Coordinates of C-alpha atoms in Angstrom, one line a residue:
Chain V
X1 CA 0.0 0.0 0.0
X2 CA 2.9 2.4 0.8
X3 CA 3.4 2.8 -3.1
X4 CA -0.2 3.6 -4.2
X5 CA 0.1 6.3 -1.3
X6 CA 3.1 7.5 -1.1
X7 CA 2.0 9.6 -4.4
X8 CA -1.0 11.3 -3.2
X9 CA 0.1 12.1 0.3
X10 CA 2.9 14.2 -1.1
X11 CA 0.8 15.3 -3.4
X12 CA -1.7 16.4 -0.4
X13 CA 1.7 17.9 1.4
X14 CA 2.5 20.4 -1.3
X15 CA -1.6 21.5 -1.8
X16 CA -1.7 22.0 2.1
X17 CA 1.6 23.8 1.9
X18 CA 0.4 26.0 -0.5
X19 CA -3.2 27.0 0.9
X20 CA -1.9 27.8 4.5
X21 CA 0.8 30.2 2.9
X22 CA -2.3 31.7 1.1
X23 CA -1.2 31.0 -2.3
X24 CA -3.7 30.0 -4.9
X25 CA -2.0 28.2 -6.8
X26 CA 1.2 25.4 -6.6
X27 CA 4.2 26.7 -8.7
X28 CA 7.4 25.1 -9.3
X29 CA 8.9 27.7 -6.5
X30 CA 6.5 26.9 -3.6
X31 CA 6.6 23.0 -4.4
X32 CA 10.7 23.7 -3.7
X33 CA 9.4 25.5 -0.3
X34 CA 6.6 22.6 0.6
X35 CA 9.6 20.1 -0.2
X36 CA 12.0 21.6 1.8
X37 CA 10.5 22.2 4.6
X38 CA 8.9 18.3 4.2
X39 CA 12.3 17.2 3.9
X40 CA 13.8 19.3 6.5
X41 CA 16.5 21.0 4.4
X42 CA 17.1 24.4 3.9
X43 CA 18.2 24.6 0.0
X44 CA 16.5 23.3 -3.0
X45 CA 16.1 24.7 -6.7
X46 CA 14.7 23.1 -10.2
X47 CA 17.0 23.9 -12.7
X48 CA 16.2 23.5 -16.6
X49 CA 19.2 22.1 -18.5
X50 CA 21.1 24.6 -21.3
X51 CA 19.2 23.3 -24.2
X52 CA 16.1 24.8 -23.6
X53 CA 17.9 28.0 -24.0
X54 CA 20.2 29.0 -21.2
X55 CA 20.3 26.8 -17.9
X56 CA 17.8 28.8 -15.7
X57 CA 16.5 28.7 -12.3
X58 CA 12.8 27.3 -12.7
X59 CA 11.9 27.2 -8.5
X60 CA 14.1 27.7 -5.8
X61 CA 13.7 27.5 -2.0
X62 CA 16.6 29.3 -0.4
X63 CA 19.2 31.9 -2.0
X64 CA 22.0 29.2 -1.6
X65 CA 20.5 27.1 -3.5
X66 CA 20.3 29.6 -6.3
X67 CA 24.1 30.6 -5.9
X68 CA 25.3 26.5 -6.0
X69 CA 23.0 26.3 -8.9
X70 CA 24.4 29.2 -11.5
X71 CA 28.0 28.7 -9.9
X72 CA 27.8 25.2 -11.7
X73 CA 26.6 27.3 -15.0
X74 CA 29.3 29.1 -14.6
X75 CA 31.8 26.7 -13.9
X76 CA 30.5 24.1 -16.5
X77 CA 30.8 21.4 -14.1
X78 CA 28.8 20.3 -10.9
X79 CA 26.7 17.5 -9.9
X80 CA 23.3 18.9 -11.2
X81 CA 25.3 19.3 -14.5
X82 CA 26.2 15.5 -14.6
X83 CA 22.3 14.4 -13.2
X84 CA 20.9 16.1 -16.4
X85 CA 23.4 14.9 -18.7
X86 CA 23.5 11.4 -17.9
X87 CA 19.9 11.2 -16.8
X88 CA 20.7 9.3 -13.5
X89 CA 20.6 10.8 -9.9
X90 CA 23.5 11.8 -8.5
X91 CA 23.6 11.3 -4.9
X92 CA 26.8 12.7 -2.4
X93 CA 25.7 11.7 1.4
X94 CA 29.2 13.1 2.4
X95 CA 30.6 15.9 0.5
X96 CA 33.5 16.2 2.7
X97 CA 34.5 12.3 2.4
X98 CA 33.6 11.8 -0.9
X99 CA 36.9 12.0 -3.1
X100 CA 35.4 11.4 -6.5
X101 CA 33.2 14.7 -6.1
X102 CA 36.9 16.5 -5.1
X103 CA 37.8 14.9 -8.7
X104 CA 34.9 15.3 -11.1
X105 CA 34.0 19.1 -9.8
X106 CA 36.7 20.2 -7.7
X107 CA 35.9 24.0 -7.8
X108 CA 32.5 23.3 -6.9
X109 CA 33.0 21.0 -4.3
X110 CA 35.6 23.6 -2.7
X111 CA 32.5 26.0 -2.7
X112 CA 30.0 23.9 -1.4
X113 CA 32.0 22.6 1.4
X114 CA 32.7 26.5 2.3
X115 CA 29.2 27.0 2.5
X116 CA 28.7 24.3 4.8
X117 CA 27.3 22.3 2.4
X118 CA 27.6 18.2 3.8
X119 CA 25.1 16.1 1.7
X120 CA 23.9 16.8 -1.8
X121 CA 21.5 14.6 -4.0
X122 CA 21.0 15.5 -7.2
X123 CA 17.5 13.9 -9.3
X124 CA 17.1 14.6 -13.2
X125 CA 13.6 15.3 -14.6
X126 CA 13.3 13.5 -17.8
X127 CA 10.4 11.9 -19.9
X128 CA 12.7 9.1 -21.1
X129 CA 15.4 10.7 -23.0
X130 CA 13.4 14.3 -23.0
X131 CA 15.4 16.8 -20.2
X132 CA 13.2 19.2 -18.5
X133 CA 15.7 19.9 -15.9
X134 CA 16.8 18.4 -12.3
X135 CA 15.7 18.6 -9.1
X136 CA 18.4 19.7 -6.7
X137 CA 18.4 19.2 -2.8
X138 CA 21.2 20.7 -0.8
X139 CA 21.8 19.9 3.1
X140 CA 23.7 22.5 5.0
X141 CA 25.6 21.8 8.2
X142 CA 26.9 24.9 10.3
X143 CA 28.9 23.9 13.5
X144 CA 27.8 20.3 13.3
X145 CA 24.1 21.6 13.3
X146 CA 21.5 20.5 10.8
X147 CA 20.5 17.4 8.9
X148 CA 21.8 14.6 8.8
X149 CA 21.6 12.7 5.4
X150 CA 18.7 11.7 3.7
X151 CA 17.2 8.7 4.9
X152 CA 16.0 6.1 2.3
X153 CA 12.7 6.8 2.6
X154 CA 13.5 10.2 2.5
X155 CA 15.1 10.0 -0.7
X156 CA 12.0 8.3 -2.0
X157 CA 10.1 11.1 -1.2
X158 CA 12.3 13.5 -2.8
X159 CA 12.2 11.3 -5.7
X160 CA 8.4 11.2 -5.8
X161 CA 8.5 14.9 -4.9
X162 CA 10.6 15.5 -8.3
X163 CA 8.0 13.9 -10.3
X164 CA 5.3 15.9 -8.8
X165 CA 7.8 18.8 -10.0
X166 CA 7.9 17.8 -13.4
X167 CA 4.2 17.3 -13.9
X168 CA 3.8 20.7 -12.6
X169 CA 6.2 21.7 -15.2
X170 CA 4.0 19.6 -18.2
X171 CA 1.0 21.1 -17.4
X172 CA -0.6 23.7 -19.2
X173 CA 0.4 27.0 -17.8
X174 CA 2.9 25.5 -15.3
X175 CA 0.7 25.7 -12.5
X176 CA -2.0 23.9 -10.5
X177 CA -4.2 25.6 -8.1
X178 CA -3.8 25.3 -4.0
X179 CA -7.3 23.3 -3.9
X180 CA -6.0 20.7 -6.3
X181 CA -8.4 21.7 -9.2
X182 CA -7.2 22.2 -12.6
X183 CA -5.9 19.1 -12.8
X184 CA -7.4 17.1 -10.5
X185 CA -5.1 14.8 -8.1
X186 CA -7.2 11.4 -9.8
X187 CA -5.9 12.3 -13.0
X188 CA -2.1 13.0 -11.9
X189 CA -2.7 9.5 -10.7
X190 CA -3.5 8.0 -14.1
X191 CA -0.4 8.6 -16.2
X192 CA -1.3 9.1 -20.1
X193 CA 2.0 7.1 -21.0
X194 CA 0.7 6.3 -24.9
X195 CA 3.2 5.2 -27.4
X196 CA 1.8 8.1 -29.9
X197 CA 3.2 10.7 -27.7
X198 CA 6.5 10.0 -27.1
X199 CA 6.4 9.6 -30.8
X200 CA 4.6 12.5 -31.4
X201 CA 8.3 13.9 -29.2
X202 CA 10.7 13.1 -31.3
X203 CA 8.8 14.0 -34.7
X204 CA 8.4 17.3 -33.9
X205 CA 11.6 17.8 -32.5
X206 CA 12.8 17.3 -35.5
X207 CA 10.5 19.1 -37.4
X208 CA 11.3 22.5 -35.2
X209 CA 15.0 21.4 -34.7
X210 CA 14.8 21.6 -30.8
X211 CA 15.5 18.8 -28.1
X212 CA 13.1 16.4 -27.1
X213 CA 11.8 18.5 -24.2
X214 CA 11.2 21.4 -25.8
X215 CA 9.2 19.7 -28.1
X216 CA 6.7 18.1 -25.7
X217 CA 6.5 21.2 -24.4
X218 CA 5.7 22.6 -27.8
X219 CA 2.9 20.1 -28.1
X220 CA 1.6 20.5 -24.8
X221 CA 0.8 23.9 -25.3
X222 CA -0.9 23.4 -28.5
X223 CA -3.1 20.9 -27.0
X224 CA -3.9 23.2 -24.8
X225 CA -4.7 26.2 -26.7
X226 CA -6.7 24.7 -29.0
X227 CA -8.2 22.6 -26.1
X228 CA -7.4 19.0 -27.1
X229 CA -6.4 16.2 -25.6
X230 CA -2.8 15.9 -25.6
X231 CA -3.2 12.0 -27.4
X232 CA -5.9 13.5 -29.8
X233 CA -3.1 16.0 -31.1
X234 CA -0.4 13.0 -31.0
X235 CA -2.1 10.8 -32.4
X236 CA -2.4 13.8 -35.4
X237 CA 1.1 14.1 -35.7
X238 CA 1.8 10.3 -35.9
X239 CA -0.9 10.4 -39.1
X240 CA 0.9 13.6 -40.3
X241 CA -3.0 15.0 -40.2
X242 CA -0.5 17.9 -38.2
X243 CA 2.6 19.2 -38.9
X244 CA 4.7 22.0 -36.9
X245 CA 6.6 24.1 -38.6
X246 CA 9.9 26.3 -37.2
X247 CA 7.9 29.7 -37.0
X248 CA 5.6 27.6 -34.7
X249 CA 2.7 27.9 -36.4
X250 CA 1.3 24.0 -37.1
X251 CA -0.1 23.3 -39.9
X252 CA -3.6 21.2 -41.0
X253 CA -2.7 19.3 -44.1
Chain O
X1 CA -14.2 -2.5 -31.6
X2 CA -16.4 -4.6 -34.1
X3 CA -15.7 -1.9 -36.6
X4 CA -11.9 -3.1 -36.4
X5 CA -10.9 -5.4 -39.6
X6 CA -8.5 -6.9 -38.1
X7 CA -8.6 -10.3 -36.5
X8 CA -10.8 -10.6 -33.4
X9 CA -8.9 -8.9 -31.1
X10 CA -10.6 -11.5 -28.3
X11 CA -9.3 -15.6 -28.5
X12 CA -12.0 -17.9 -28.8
X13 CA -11.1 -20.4 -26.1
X14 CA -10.3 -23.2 -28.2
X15 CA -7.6 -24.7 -25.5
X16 CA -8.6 -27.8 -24.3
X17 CA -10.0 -27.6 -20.5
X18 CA -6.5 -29.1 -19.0
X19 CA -3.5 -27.6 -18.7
X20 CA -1.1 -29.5 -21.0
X21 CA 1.4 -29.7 -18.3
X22 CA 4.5 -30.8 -20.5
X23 CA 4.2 -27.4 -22.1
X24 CA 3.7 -26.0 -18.8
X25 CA 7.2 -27.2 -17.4
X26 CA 8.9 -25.9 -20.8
X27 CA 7.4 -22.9 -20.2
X28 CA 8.4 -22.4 -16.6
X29 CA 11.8 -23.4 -17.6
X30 CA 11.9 -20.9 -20.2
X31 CA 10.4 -18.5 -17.8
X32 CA 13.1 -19.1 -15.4
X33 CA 15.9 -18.6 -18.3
X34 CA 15.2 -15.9 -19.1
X35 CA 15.5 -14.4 -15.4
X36 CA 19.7 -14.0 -16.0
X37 CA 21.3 -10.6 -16.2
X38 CA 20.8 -8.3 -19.0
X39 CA 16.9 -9.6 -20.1
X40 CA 14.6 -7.3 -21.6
X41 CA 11.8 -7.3 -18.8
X42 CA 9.6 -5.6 -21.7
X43 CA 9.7 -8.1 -23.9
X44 CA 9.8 -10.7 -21.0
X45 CA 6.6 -9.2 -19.8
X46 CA 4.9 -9.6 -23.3
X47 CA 6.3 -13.0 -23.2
X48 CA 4.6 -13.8 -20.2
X49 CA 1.2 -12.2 -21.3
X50 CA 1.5 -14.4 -24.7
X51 CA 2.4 -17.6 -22.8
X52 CA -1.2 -17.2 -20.6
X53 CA -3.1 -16.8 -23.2
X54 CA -1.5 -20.1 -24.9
X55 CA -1.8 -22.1 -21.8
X56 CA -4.5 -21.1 -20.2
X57 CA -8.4 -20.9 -21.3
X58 CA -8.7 -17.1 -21.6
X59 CA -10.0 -14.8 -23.8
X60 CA -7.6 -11.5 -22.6
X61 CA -5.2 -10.7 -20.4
X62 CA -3.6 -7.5 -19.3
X63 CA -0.5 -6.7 -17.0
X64 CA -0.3 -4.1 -14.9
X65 CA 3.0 -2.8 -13.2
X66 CA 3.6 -0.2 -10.4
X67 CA 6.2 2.4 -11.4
X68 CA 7.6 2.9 -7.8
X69 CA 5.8 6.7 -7.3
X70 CA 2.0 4.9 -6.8
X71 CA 1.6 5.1 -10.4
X72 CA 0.4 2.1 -12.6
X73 CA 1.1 1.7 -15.8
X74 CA -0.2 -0.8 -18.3
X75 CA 2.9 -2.9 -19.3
X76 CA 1.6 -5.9 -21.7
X77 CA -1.8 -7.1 -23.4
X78 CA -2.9 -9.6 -25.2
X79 CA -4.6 -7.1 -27.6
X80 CA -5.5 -3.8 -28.3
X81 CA -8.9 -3.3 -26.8
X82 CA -7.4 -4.9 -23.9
X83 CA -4.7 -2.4 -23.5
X84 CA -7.4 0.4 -23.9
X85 CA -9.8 -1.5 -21.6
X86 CA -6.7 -1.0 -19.1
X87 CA -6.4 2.4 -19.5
X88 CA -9.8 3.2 -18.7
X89 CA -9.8 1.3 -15.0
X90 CA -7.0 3.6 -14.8
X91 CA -9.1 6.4 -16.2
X92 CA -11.4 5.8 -14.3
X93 CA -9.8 4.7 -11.2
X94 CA -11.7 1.6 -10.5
X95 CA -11.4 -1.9 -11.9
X96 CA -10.6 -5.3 -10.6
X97 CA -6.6 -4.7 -11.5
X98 CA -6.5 -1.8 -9.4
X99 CA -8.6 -3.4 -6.6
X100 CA -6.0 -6.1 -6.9
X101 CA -3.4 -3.6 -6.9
X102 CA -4.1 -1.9 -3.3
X103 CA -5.1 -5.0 -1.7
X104 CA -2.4 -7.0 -2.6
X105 CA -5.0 -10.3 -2.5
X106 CA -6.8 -11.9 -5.7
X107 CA -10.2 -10.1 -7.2
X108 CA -13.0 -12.5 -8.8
X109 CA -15.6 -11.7 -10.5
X110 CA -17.5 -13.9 -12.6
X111 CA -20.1 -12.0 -13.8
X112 CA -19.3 -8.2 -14.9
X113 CA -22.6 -7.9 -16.4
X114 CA -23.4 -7.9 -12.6
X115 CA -21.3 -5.5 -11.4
X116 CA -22.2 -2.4 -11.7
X117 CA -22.5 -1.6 -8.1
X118 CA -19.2 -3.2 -7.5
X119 CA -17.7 -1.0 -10.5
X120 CA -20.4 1.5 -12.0
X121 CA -18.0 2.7 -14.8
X122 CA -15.9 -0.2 -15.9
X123 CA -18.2 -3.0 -15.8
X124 CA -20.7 -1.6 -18.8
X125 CA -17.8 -0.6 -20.7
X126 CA -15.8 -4.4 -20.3
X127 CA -19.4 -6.1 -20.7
X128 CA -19.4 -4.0 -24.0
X129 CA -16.1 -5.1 -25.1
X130 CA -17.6 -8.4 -24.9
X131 CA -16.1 -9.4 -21.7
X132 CA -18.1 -11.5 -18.8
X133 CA -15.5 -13.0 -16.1
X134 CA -12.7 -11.0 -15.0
X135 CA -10.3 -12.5 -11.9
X136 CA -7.1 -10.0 -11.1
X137 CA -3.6 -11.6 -10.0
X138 CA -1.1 -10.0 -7.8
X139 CA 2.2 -9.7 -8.7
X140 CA 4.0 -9.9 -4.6
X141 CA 7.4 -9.8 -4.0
X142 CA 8.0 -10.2 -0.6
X143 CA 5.8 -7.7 1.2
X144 CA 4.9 -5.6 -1.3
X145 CA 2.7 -5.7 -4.5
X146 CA 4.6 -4.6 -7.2
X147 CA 1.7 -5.3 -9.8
X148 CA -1.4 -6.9 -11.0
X149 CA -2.0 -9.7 -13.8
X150 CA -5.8 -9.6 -15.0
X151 CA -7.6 -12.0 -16.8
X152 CA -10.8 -12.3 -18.5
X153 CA -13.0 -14.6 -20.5
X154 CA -15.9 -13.7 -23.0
X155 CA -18.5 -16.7 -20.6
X156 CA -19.9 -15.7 -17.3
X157 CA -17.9 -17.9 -14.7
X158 CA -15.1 -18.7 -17.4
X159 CA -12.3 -18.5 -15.6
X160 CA -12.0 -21.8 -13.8
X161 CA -9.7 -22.3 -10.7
X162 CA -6.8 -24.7 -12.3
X163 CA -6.2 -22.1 -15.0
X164 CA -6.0 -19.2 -12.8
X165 CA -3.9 -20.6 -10.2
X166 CA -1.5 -21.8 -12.7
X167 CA -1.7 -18.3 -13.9
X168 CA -0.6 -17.1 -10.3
X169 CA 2.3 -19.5 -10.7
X170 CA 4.0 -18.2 -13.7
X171 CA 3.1 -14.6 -12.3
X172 CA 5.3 -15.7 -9.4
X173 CA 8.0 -16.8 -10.8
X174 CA 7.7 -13.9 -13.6
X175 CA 8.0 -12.0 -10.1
X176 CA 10.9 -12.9 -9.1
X177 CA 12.9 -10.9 -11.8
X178 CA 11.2 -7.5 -11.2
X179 CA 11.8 -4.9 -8.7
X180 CA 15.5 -5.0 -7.4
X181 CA 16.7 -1.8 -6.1
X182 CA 20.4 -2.0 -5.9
X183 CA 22.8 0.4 -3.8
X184 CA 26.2 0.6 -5.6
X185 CA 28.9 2.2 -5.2
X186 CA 29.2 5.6 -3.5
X187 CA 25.7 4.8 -2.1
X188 CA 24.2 5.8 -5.8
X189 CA 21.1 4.0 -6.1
X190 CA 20.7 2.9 -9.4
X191 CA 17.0 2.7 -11.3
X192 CA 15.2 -0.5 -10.5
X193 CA 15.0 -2.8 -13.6
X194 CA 10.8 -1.7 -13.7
X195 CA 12.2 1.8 -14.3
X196 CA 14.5 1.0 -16.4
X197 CA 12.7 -0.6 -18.6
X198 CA 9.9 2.0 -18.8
X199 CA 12.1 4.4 -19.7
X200 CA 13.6 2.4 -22.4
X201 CA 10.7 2.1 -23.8
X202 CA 9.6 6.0 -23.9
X203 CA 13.4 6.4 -25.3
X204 CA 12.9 3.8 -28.2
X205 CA 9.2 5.7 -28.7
X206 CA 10.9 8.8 -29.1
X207 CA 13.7 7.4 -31.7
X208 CA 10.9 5.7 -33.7
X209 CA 9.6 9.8 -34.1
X210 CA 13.1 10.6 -34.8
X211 CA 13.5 8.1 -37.4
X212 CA 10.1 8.4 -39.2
X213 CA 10.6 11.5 -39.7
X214 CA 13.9 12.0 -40.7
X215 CA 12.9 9.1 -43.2
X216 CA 9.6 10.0 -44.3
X217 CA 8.2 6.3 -42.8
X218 CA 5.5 5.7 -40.3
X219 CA 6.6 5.0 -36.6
X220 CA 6.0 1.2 -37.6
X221 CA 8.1 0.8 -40.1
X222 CA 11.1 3.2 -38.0
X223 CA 10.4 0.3 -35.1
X224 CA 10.6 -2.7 -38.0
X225 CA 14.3 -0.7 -39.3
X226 CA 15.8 -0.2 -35.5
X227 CA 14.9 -3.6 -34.6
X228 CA 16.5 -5.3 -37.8
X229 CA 19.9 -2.8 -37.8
X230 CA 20.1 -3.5 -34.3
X231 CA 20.2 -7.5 -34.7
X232 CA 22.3 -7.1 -38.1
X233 CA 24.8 -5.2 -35.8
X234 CA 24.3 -7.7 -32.6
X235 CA 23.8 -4.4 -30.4
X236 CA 20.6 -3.4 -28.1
X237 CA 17.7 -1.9 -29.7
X238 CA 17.6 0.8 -26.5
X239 CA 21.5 1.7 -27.3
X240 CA 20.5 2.4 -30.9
X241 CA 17.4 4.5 -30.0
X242 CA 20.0 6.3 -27.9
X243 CA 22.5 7.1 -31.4
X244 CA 19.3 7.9 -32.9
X245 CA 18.1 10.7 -30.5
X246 CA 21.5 11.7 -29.9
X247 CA 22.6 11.6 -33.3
X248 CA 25.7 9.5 -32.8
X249 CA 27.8 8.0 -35.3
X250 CA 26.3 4.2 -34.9
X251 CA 23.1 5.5 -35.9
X252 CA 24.5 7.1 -39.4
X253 CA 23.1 3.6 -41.0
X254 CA 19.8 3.6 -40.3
X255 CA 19.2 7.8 -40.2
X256 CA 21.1 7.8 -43.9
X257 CA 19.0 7.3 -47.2
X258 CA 22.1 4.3 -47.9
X259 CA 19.3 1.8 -46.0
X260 CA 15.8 1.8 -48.2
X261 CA 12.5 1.7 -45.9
X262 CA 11.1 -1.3 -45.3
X263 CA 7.8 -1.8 -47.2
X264 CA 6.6 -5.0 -45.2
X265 CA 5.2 -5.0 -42.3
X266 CA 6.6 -4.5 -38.7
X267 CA 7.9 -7.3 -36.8
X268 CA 5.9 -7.8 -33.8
X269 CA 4.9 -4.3 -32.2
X270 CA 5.2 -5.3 -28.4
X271 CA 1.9 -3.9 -26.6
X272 CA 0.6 -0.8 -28.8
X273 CA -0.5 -2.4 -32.7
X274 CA -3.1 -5.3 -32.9
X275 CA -0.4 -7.8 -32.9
X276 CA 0.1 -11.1 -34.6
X277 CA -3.1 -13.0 -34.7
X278 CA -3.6 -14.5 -31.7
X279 CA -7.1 -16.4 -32.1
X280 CA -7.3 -19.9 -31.7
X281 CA -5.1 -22.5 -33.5
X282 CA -6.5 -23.2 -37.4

């Protein structure tokens, strides 16, 4: 039972989070606040990766987390570099012990640790090989005060808590409203995973010469304002009924 | 669904009563074979849907696997309308699979026609598909329910006991093979193989876009050209839908106009076409 819930009571966490801070509606930012303070850490930000234009900050809970985020950018190495390239989490309990981080992003590391920075875990937001970003946690000790590492069912809630981030990210307009409505949490729970769209993906991205993500997130938005379903549309571009074109108009044939 | 031309989409149980049980040890055996390192749990998964509906007297089956965030996703069916027939208990969030599911214990149900109280949305719509007897498996390892088989058959009280307790057999040992969360080194926890294999899947959807377009060929025929350059190559079809999307140098071959697209039909589409014909034996 654990997994069938583990879903919706986050899901619950980040609604009630948003309500009682009197927000009407659940962003990408105020997920990163409900998360953090769910998880008990003081720094977490959503970062999209380069492709989609330049690397930006989508959400971000915590002005450190913003600062470790671009000083990666700037440094063109980091750990929420390598999550979003190689599509796997990365995942540092101990910054301080950990000699392959020293290796891979030694300037980084250097900074982090200066900032008191002890445990890092770094989860990449992808719809198979489509990048929308990753989801970055940071834990800060000062003096030997704060928390400890993630716990392993901690980390499944972050990892569940990442997903809830990215479907925020997929839906129309980027945001859900604080009571849940909009898109409703019974239809978060069913996952339209249809072959057509992921096909749908990588036809259009090469049609508009983008990356896979920006191309769902090209199609997602014309489902949306033309009010379709998103497999209607797919399923259109699979037939070649629907075509888009680089000045982003699509076309009926 | 009657306005489909192709083959029924539902077996006529033609299968004699018994369980031939020669063929059932081969096909244990084989189950358990294919349980080493490095299987394709997708197409093990469709395996294991097609060996039911051999074995067994059933008219569909459908396999439904937890992702490991409380989502479930419709892995293998035995046919089109019994993928979509999924989808809507998902839809609609009620269904014998899902009751399954979140109980962890078998659902029966020998009469849908009879059900509407029990499900109000997806009874009339299986009835409709021509389905009577529905009786959901589920897939435990150790304590938790990682999934749900479900079977149904076109006669009220169709689904005898011998068949579907042999079903729960090679569900359990199909089991076995899912759902291993490994810590590695430097305490990075690496996807489980349910994961992994889902998101192979979305990858090698996404290449077949790729392709078909690049090649002016329908997402079919892109699967039918990966599949084949794979196996001419003796490589993995999810490392070439990788070259493809990434546009790597081992994908030159079948991106370049030097290969010409394949006018037969796809090889065996695993879950989303029709499917080879899969009524009973002529």
């Amino acid at each position: 039972m654990a997994q069938v819930n583990r879903f919706d009571r986050l899901f619950q966490v980040i609604l009630a989070h948003a309500s009682e801070s009197g927000a009407p509606m659940v962003s990408v930012g105020s997920l990163c606040a409900a998360a953090a303070e769910h998880l008990g850490v003081s720094a977490i930000a959503v970062t999209a990766p380069a492709e989609m234009g330049k690397a930006q900050t989508l959400g971000v809970h915590g002005e450190l987390a913003r600062q470790l985020e671009e000083l990666q950018v700037t440094l063109g190495r980091g750990p929420s570099l390598d999550a979003i390239a190689e599509g796997v989490p990365v995942l540092v309990a101990d910054l301080r012990a950990d000699a392959d981080a020293a290796t891979r992003w030694p300037a980084f590391t250097h900074a982090a640790l200066a900032a008191g920075i002890e445990s890092l875990y770094m989860l990449p937001m992808r719809v198979g090989a489509a990048r929308f970003g990753v989801f970055a946690i940071y834990l800060q000790r000062i003096a030997g005060i704060g928390p400890g590492p993630l716990a392993p069912r901690e980390l499944a809630d972050a990892d569940v808590l990442a997903a809830i981030a990215l479907d925020i990210l997929l839906t129309h307009a980027g945001v859900l409203t604080s009571d849940g409505h909009g898109d409703s949490s019974e239809d978060r729970r069913f996952f339209d995973d249809r072959p057509e769209i992921h096909q749908a993906t990588g036809m259009v991205s090469v049609q508009l010469k983008v990356d896979l993500g920006t191309a769902l997130l090209r199609i997602r938005a014309r489902a949306y304002a033309e009010d379709r379903q998103l497999s209607d549309l797919a399923a259109d571009l699979v037939s070649r009924k629907v075509r888009f074109t680089p000045d982003l108009e699509s076309e009926a044939r | 669904m009657s306005r489909r031309p192709a083959p029924t989409a539902l077996t006529e149980p033609a299968t004699p009563v018994t369980v031939d049980p020669a063929r059932l040890v081969a096909v244990c055996v084989e189950l358990a074979d294919t349980l080493a390192a490095d299987f394709d749990l997708i197409e093990f998964l469709h395996g294991l849907v097609d060996r039911c509906v051999e074995l067994l007297d059933i008219s569909a089956v459908g396999l439904m696997l937890g992702d490991g965030r409380g989502r479930l996703r419709v892995m293998a069916s035995s046919a089109e309308e019994m993928r979509l027939l999924e989808l809507f208990q998902l839809k609609n969030n009620q269904g014998p699979c899902l009751e399954c599911y979140r109980a962890g214990a078998a659902v029966d149900e020998p009469d849908l026609a009879a059900a509407t109280d029990r499900w109000p949305l997806f009874a009339p719509e299986a009835v409709r598909t021509g389905l009577r007897a529905a009786h959901a498996l589920p897939m435990r390892l150790r304590t938790q329910t990682v999934g749900a088989l479900n079977l149904f058959h076109v006669d009220p009280g169709g689904l005898r006991p011998a068949h579907t307790q042999v079903a729960q057999g090679l569900v359990d040992v199909a089991t076995i093979g899912l759902v291993q969360v490994r810590l590695g080194h430097r305490g990075q926890i690496l996807f489980d193989q349910l994961r992994t294999a889902l998101d192979a899947r979305i990858v090698v959807e996404q290449a077949k876009g790729i392709l078909a377009e690049h090649r002016g060929i329908t997402p079919a025929e892109a699967f039918a050209m990966l599949r084949r350059h794979s196996r001419d190559n003796s490589g993995r079809l999810t490392d070439l839908a990788h070259a493809v999307i990434e546009g790597a140098p081992e994908a030159a071959g079948v991106l370049a106009d030097t290969e010409p697209a394949d006018t037969e039909p796809a090889d065996t589409e695993p879950a989303h076409g029709p499917g080879p014909d899969r009524s009973a034996p002529r």
